[in-house]
Short mmCIF file of C-alpha atoms and ligand atoms in Angstrom, two decimals:
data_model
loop_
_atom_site.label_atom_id
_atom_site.label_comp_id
_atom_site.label_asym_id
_atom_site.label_seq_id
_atom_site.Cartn_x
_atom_site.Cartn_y
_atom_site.Cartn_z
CA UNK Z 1 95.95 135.16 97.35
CA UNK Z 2 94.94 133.65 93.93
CA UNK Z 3 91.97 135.87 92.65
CA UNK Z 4 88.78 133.73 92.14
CA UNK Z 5 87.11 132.96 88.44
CA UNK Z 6 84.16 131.22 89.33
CA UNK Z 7 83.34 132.86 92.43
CA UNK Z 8 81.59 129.81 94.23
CA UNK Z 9 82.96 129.09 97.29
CA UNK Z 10 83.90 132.78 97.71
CA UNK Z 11 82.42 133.39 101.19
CA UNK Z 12 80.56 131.27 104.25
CA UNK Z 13 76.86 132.10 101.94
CA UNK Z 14 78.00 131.58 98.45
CA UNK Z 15 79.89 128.61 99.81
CA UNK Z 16 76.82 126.76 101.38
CA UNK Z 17 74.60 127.30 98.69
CA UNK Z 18 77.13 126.02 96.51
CA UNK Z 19 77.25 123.01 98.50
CA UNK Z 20 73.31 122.52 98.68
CA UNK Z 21 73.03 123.09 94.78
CA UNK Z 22 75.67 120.16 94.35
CA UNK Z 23 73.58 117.43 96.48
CA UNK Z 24 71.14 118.23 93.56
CA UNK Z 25 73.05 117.72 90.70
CA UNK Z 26 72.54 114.24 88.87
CA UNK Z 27 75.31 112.09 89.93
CA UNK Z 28 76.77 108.78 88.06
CA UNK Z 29 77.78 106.32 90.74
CA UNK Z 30 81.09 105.34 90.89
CA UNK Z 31 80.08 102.15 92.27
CA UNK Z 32 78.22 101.13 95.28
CA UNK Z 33 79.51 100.42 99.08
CA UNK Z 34 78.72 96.67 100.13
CA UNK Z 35 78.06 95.03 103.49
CA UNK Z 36 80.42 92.77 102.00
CA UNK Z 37 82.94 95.38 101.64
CA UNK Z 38 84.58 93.94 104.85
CA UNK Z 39 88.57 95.33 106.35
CA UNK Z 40 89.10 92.54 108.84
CA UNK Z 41 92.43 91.91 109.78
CA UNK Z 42 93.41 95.65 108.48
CA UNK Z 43 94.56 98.64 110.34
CA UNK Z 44 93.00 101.78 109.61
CA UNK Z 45 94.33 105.11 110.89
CA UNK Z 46 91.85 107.95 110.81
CA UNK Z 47 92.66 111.41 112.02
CA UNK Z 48 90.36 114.17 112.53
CA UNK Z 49 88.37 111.81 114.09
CA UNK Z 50 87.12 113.70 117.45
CA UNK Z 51 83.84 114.95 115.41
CA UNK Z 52 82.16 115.21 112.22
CA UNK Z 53 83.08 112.88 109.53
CA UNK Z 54 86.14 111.12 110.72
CA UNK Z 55 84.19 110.21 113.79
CA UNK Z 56 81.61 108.76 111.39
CA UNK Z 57 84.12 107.08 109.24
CA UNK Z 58 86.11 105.70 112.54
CA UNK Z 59 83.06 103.87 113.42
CA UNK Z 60 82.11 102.66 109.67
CA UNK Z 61 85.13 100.86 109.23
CA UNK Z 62 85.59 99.71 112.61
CA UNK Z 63 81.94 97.67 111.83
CA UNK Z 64 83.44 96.46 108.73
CA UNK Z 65 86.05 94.49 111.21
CA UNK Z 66 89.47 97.21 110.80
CA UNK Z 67 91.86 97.54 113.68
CA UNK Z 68 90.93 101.53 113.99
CA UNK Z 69 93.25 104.07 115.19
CA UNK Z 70 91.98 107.67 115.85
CA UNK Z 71 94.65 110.08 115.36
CA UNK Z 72 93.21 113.08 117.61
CA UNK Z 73 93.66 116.67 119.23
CA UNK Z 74 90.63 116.03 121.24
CA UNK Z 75 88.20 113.28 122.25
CA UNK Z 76 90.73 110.97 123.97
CA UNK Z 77 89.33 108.56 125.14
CA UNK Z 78 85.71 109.75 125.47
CA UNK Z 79 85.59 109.47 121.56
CA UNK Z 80 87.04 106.05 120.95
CA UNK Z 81 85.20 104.53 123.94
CA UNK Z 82 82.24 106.09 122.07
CA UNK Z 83 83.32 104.30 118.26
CA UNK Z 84 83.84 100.96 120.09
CA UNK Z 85 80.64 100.89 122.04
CA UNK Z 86 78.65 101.82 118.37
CA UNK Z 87 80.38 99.67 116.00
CA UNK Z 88 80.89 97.02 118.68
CA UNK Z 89 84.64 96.68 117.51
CA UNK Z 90 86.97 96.22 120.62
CA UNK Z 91 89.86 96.97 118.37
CA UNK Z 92 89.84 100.79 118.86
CA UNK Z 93 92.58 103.04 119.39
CA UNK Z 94 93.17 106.65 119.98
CA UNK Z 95 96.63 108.62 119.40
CA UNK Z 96 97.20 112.40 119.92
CA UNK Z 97 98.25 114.91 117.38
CA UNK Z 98 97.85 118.66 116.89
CA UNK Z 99 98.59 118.93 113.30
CA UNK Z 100 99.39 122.77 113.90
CA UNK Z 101 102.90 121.36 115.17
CA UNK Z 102 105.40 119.50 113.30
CA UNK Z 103 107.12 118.40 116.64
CA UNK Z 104 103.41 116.93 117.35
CA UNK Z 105 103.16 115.28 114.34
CA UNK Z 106 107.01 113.67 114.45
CA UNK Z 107 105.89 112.28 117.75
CA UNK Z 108 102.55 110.43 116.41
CA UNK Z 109 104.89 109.09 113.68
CA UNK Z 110 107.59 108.14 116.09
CA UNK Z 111 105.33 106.20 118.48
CA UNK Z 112 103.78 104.84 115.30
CA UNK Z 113 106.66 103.65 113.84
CA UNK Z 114 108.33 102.42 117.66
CA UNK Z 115 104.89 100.34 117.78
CA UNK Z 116 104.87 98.45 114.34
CA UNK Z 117 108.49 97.20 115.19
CA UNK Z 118 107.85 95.69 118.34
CA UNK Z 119 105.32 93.83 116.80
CA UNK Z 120 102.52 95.84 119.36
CA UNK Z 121 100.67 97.69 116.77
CA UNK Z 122 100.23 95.69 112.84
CA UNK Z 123 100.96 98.16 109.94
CA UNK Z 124 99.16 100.64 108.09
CA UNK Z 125 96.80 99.43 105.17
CA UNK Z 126 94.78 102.38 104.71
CA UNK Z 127 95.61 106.50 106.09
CA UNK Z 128 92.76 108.59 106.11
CA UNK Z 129 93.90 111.96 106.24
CA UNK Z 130 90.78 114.07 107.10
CA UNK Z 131 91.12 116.65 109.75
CA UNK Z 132 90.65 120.37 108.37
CA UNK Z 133 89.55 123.76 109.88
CA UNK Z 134 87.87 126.69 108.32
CA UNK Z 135 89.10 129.46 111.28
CA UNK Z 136 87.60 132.54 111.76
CA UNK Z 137 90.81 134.36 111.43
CA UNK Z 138 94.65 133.28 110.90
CA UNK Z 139 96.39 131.90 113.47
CA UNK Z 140 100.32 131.66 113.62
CA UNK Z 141 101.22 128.10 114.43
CA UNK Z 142 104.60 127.11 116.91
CA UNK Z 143 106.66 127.17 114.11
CA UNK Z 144 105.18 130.48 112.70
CA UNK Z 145 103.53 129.29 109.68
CA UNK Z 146 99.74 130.03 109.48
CA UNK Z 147 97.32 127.51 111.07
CA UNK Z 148 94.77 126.89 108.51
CA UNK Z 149 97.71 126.15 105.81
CA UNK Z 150 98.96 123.66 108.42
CA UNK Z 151 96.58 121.89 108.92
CA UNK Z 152 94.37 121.97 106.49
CA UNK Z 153 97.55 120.45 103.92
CA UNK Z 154 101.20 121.29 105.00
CA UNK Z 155 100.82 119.40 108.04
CA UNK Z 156 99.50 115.91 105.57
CA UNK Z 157 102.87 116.80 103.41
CA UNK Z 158 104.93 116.07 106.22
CA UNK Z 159 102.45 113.31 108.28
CA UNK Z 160 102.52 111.03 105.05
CA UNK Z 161 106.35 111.51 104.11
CA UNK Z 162 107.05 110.49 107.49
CA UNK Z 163 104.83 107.52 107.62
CA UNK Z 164 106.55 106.18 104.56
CA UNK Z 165 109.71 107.24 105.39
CA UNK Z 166 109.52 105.20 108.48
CA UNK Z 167 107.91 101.99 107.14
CA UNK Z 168 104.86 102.72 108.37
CA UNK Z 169 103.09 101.09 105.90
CA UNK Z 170 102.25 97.66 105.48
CA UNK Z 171 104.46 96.40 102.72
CA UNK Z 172 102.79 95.27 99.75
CA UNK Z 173 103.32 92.60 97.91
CA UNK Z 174 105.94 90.52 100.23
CA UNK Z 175 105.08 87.36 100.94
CA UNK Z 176 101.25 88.06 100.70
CA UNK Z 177 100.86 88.15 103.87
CA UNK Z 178 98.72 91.43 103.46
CA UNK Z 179 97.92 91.46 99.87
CA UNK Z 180 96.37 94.75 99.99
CA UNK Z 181 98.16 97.60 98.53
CA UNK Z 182 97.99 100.38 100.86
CA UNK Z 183 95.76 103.34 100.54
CA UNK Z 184 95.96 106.60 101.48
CA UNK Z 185 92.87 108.48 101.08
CA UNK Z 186 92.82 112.80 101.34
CA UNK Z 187 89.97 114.22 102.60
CA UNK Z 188 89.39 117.32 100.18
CA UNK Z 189 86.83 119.58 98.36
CA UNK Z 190 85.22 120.55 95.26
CA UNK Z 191 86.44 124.16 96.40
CA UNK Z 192 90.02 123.21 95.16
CA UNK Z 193 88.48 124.37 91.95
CA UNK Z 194 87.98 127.90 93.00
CA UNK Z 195 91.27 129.58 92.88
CA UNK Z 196 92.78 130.77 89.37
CA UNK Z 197 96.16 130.26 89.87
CA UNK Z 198 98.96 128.75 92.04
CA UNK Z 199 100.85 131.43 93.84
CA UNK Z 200 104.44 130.62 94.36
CA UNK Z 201 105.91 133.79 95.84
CA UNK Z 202 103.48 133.44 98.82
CA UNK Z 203 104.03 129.72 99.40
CA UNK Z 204 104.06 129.20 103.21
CA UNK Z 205 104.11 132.75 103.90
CA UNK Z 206 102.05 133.83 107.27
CA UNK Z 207 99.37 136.27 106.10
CA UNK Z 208 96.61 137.63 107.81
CA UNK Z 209 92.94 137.34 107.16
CA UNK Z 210 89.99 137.50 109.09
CA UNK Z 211 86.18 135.41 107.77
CA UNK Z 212 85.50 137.05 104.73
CA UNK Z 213 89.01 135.05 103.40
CA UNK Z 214 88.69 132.17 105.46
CA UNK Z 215 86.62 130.37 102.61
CA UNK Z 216 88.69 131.75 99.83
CA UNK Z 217 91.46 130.32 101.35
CA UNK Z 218 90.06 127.06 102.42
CA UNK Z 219 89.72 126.56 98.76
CA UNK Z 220 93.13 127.39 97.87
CA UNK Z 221 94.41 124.85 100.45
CA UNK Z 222 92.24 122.57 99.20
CA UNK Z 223 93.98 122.77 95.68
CA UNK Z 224 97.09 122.50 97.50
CA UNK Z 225 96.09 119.06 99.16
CA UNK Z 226 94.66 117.46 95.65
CA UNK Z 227 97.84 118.83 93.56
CA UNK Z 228 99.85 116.93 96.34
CA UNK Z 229 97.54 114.10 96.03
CA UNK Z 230 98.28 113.86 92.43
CA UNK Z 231 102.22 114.35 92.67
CA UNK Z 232 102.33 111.58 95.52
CA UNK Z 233 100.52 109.11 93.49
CA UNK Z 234 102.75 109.52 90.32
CA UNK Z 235 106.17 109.65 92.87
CA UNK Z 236 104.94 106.35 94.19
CA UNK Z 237 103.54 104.94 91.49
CA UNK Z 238 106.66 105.35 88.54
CA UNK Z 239 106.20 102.70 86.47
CA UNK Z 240 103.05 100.23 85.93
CA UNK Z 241 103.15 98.17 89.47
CA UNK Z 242 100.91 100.32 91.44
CA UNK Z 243 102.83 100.38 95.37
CA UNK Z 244 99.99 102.48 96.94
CA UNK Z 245 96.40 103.99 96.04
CA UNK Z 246 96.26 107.09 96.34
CA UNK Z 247 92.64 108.83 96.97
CA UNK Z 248 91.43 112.11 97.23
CA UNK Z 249 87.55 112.85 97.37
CA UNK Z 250 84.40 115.96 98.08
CA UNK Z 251 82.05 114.29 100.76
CA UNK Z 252 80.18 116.91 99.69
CA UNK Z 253 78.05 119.16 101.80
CA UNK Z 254 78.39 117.22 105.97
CA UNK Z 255 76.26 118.63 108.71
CA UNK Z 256 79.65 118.45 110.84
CA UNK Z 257 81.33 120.77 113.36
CA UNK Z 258 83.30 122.80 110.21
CA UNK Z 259 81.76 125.70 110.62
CA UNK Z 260 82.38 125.82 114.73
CA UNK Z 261 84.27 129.47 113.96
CA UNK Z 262 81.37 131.37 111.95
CA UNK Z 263 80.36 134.28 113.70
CA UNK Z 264 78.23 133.60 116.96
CA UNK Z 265 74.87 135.79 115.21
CA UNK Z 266 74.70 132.83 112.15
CA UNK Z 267 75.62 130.06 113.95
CA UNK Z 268 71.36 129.00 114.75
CA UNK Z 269 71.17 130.00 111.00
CA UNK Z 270 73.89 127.72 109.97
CA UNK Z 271 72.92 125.20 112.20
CA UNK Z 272 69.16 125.05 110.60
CA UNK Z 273 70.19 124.72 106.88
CA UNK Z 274 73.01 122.09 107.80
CA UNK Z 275 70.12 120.31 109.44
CA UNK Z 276 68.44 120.31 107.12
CA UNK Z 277 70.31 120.52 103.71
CA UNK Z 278 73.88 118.71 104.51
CA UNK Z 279 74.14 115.40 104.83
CA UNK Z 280 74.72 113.38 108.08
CA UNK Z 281 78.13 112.50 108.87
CA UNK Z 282 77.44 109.05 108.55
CA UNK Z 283 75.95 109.34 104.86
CA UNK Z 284 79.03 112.06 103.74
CA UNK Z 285 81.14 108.68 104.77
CA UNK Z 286 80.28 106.42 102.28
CA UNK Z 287 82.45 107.92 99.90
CA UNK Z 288 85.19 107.50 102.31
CA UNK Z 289 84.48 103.83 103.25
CA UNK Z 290 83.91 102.94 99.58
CA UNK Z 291 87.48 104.54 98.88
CA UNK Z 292 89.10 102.59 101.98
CA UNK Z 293 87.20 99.10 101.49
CA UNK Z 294 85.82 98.31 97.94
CA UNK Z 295 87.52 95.83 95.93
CA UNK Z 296 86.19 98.01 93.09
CA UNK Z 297 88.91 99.95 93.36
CA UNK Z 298 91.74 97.88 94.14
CA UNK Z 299 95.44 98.48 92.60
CA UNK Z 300 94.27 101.84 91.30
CA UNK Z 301 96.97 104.34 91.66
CA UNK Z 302 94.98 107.49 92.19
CA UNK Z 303 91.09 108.41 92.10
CA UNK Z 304 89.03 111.38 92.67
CA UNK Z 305 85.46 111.26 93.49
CA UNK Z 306 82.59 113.62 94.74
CA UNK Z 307 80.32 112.13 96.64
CA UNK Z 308 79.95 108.88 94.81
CA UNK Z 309 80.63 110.06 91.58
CA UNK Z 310 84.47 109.56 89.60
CA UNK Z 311 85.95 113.30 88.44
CA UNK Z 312 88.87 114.61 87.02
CA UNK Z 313 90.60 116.75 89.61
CA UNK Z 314 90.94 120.27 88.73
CA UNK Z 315 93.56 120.29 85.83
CA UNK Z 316 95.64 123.17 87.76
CA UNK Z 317 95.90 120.10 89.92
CA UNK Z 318 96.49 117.46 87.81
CA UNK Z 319 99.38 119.44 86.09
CA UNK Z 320 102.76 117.50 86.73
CA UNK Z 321 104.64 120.79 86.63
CA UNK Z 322 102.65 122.34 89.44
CA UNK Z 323 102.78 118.85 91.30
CA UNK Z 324 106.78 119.42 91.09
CA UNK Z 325 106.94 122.80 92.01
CA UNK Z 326 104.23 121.98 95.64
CA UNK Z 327 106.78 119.48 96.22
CA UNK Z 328 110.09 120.80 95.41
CA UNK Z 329 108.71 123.99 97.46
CA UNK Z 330 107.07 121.84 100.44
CA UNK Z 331 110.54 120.02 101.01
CA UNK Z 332 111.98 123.51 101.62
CA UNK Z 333 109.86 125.13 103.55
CA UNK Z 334 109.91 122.08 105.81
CA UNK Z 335 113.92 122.44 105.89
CA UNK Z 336 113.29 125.90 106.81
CA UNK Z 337 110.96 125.35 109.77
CA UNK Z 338 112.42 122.03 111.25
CA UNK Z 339 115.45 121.77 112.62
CA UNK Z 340 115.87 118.47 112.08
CA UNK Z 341 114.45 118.66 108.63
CA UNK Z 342 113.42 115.75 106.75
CA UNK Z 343 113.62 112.33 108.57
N1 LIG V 401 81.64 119.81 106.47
C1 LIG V 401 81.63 119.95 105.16
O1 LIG V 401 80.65 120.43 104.56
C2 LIG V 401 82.83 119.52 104.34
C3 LIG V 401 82.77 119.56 102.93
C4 LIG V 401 83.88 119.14 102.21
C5 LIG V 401 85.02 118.70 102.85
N2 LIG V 401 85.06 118.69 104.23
C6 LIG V 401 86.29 118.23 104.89
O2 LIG V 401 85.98 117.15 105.76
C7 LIG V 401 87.01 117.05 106.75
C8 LIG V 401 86.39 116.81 108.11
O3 LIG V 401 85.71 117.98 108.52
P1 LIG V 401 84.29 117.95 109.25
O4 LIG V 401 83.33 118.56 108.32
O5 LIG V 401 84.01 116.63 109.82
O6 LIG V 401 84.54 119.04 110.43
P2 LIG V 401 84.65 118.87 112.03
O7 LIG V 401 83.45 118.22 112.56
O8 LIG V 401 84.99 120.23 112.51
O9 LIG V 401 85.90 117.89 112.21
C9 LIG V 401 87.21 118.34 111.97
C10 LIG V 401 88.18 117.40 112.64
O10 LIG V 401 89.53 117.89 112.40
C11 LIG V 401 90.20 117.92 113.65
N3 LIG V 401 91.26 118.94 113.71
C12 LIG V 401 91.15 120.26 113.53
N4 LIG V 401 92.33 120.85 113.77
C13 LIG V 401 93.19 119.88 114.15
C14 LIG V 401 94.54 119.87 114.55
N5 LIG V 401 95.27 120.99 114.67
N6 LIG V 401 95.11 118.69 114.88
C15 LIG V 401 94.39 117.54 114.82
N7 LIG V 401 93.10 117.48 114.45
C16 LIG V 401 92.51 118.65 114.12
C17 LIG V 401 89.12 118.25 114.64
O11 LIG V 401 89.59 117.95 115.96
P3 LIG V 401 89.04 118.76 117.25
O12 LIG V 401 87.67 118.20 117.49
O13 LIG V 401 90.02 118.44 118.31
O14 LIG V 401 89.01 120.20 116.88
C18 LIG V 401 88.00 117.36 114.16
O15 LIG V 401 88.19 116.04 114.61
C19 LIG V 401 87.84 118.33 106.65
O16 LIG V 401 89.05 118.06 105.95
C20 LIG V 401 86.95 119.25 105.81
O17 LIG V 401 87.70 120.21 105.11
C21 LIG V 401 84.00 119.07 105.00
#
């Protein structure tokens, strides 16, 4: 485990109070999300969406008009029935996915891609990738690696490779028929700044851990997921035509379901200061919606924001030779625990 520097998102106490101190802090806008920010005739696919925020962004975008699919463990169809009867959209769908298992994931992708060719489902214009977990202990996943480094950004390495690999996308740019260029927005955290260094020799490795590391961790995956964020954007994005967006973005603080997993004797506590301190699901979405449906930020090929306001990602992710390396070292460890390896 990369030791920390900056000690803020440490533990479950340091890390909320972390998070409370930052709704505080005096934040430029970015820009501002408009009624007028409308996604009619686009598909949006939003995983993670049983709870929390992707439940709240499912039914924000399916207001603003979007075809909505709900890529789910959970929730189906309780969930989606739920999204079309608040946003009034019709136009709601929900998949199922356990991002803890590749063969899972191949199987969204596959039914994904079977739909789009016969014409039954339209394409993707914008992926939300958003589910995450902050367990109370490590799992070992089907295919042995460890849960929360599955889901929380292995499992997004292979979901998105196999999306585009398969033409999942809408295609940009031919015969304007959908003029937008697709975005694909990450769900991450400001606690991708936490860890000091990358560390290689462990990549994918199963290791143990109980609480106390759960949040130490989380932040290390979370560095993960933005330094793939970056790398994806400049591998798809080569020369000056940008082909897809590519978004990452800290909702900041959400009175969610995250922290489902703390220990039983905290969870009142917890509950009280999310309450009262976080922000609602639907507010922590904004930032989400903005990313999927303002013009604002059309044919840019990668953007970072927390809450509303534009950062520079954390320059260990931003770093084109660590980008390589999270790939190069990805692809294998994908070869390694696939057997049909990358398709
Ligand atoms: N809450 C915060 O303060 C905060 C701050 C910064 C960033 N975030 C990020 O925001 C995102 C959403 O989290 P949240 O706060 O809304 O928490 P949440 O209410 O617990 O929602 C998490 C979602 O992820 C799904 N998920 C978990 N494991 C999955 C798996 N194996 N396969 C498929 N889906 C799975 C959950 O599905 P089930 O319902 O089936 O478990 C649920 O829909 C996460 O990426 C989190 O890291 C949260």
């Amino acid at each position: 485990m990369a030791p920390n520097k900056q000690k803020k998102y440490d533990n479950p106490f340091s890390a909320t109070l972390t998070g409370i101190m930052d709704l505080f802090r005096k934040q430029v806008p970015a820009g501002e999300l408009k009624p007028t920010d409308r996604l009619d005739g686009k598909t949006v696919l939003v995983d993670g969406a049983s709870s929390g925020l992707g439940f709240a962004i499912a039914i924000d975008v399916a207001r603003r008009g979007a075809r909505v699919i709900m890529a789910c463990r959970s929730g189906i169809p309780g969930q989606g029935e739920k999204v079309k009867k608040l946003s009034g959209n019709q136009d709601v769908h929900m998949l199922h996915v356990d991002f803890a298992d590749i063969n899972s994931i191949k199987s969204l992708v596959k039914n994904l891609s079977a739909s789009t060719q016969a014409g039954s489902m339209a394409k993707i214009d914008i992926l939300i990738c958003n589910a995450g977990i902050v367990p109370k202990q490590s799992r070992k996943t089907l295919q042995g690696l460890e849960e929360m480094f599955m889901v929380n950004y292995f499992s997004k390495f292979i979901f998105v490779n196999l999306l585009i690999g398969n033409r999942c996308f809408s295609d940009s740019g031919t015969e304007n028929l959908k003029p937008m260029i697709p975005r694909i927005i990450f769900v991450a955290s400001e606690s991708h700044r936490n860890p000091e260094k990358f560390e290689w020799v462990n990549f994918g490795k199963y290791q143990d851990y109980t609480i106390g590391k759960s949040i130490e961790l989380y932040g290390y995956y979370k560095l993960l997921l933005t330094t793939f964020s970056v790398e994806l954007s400049r591998r798809l994005n080569p020369g000056s035509t940008t082909n897809y967006s590519v978004f990452s973005l800290c909702p900041g603080p959400v009175n969610s379901n995250i922290a489902r997993e703390a220990p039983k004797v905290f969870i009142p506590l917890l509950k009280l200061v999310f309450g009262i301190f976080f922000k609602s699901p639907a507010n922590a979405a904004i930032p989400v919606v903005y990313l999927a449906a303002s013009g604002d930020v059309e044919e840019k090929p990668f953007d970072y924001l927390f809450l509303m306001s534009r950062k520079a990602v954390d320059e260990k992710a931003a770093d084109p030779g660590n980008g390589k390396q999270l790939w190069t070292m990805s692809e294998e460890l994908w070869r390694k625990t696939d057997r049909y390896g990358l398709q």
